[in-house]
Amino acid sequence: MNKIHLPGETIGIIGGGQLGQMMAASAKEKGFKVLILDPTPNCPAAQVSDGQIVSSYDDLSGLIKLAKKCDVLTYEFENVDAETISEVKKYTDVPQGTKALIVTQNRIREKSFLEDNGFPVVKHAIVNSYSEFTSAIESVGIPAILKTVEGGYDGKGQLRIEDNSFSENDVQELLTSGTCILEAQIDLLKEVSVVISGNSNGEQSVFPVIENEHRNNILHISNCPAFIKAETEQECYQIAAKIASGLNLVGTMCVEFFIDTKHQVYVNEIAPRPHNSGHLTIEACNVSQFDTHILGVCGWEMPKVKLFESAIMVNLLGQHLQPAKDAITKHVDWYFHDYGKAEAKHNRKMGHITILTDNIELSKLQIQNDPIWDK
Ligand code: ADP
Ligand code: MG
């Protein structure tokens, strides 16, 4: 059942971005060998690993090649084809299985899973055509957000319907990418997330609730602990633990929550992998979300998480990277992470900074006034 993997063995990671890179760094530290599969040569994860198979994620022959070379296989993102995973299982151990992938890859399946298990979600309706969109507007109300069911990230594949002056063209255009879902826009008090990891014995490690602020629908700044009511915090932990059990969680996942102005909690979405908001666990906790991912996947016991110091994390997008590099020699107390991506594109995540602080409010204010993040 629970196969245990030990240092010296090889871990294969599908996807070579920053999440794969930080997973690989944690695995290497423990003495594992790491192989990455990614279409971009010298991708961020490959830079800290033992080798890379340059292949697209949907090329079965590349994935089989990876599977044959590793003792255990994991992934850094949710858009891995579940059937492909089932296929490569013939060649290597894939302890995460496919349930979490299948449920979370598609916003309709995700919402149904959450509703069927009694978890609170925002009011929503499925939209396949413009006429379904107009009836959805009737039932869901305005303001609302139209989202593609598959493949969206960092606010991509979303259209805000603020009032009745929405453009039919914009709606039709989003619908060309496939089925959409219309969600009621919540009056947000806060957004928080719970990062949780598990192993195949059902043991869990839970990280303290993290509070998140977005800019243009992209995560900008996170802080831990979150400033929320104790009851809300408990509710988030309970929901996250139940979701993790319901998805047979192995490795790390993250549950994103909305809290509205009436303190009502909703599950926004689930990421079946380490999450941007959990990056601060690298410096702030006894184990990081990447450590617990590796432990879970390798079938080790799950540790109790301790927060050593409160922290904030700020993302460095393409436009922030150079000014951050220019400033970093004067901010030696900042934990600066550069993912090593070849090109600094606007609004693309290039790195992040974690700051350990006993005054979160003050540190956030300093970041707000720092010209690095002006744009
Ligand atoms: P993704 O992270 O995949 O881009 P999300 O559904 O998490 O997509 O949306 C991104 C951000 O947009 C959220 O973190 C939140 O700030 C905002 N948002 C999305 N859906 C809603 C909603 N129903 N009500 C209010 N804000 C929302
Ligand atoms: Mg999200």
PDB file of C-alpha atoms and ligand atoms in Angstrom, residues 107 154-155 158 191 214 217 256 268-269 275, ligand 2:
ATOM      1  CA  ARG A 107     -14.433  24.027 -12.212  1.00  0.00           C
ATOM      2  CA  ASP A 154      -3.938  34.075 -12.431  1.00  0.00           C
ATOM      3  CA  GLY A 155      -7.331  35.447 -13.452  1.00  0.00           C
ATOM      4  CA  GLN A 158     -12.312  35.308 -16.601  1.00  0.00           C
ATOM      5  CA  GLU A 191      -9.180  35.798   0.923  1.00  0.00           C
ATOM      6  CA  HIS A 214      -4.508  39.963  -5.165  1.00  0.00           C
ATOM      7  CA  ASN A 217      -6.462  38.759 -10.002  1.00  0.00           C
ATOM      8  CA  GLU A 256      -8.497  28.864  -1.443  1.00  0.00           C
ATOM      9  CA  ASN A 268     -13.161  29.228  -3.990  1.00  0.00           C
ATOM     10  CA  GLU A 269     -10.956  26.586  -5.570  1.00  0.00           C
ATOM     11  CA  HIS A 275       0.577  26.922  -3.904  1.00  0.00           C
TER      12      HIS A 275
HETATM   13 MG    MG B   2      -7.248  31.097  -7.503  1.00  0.00          MG
END
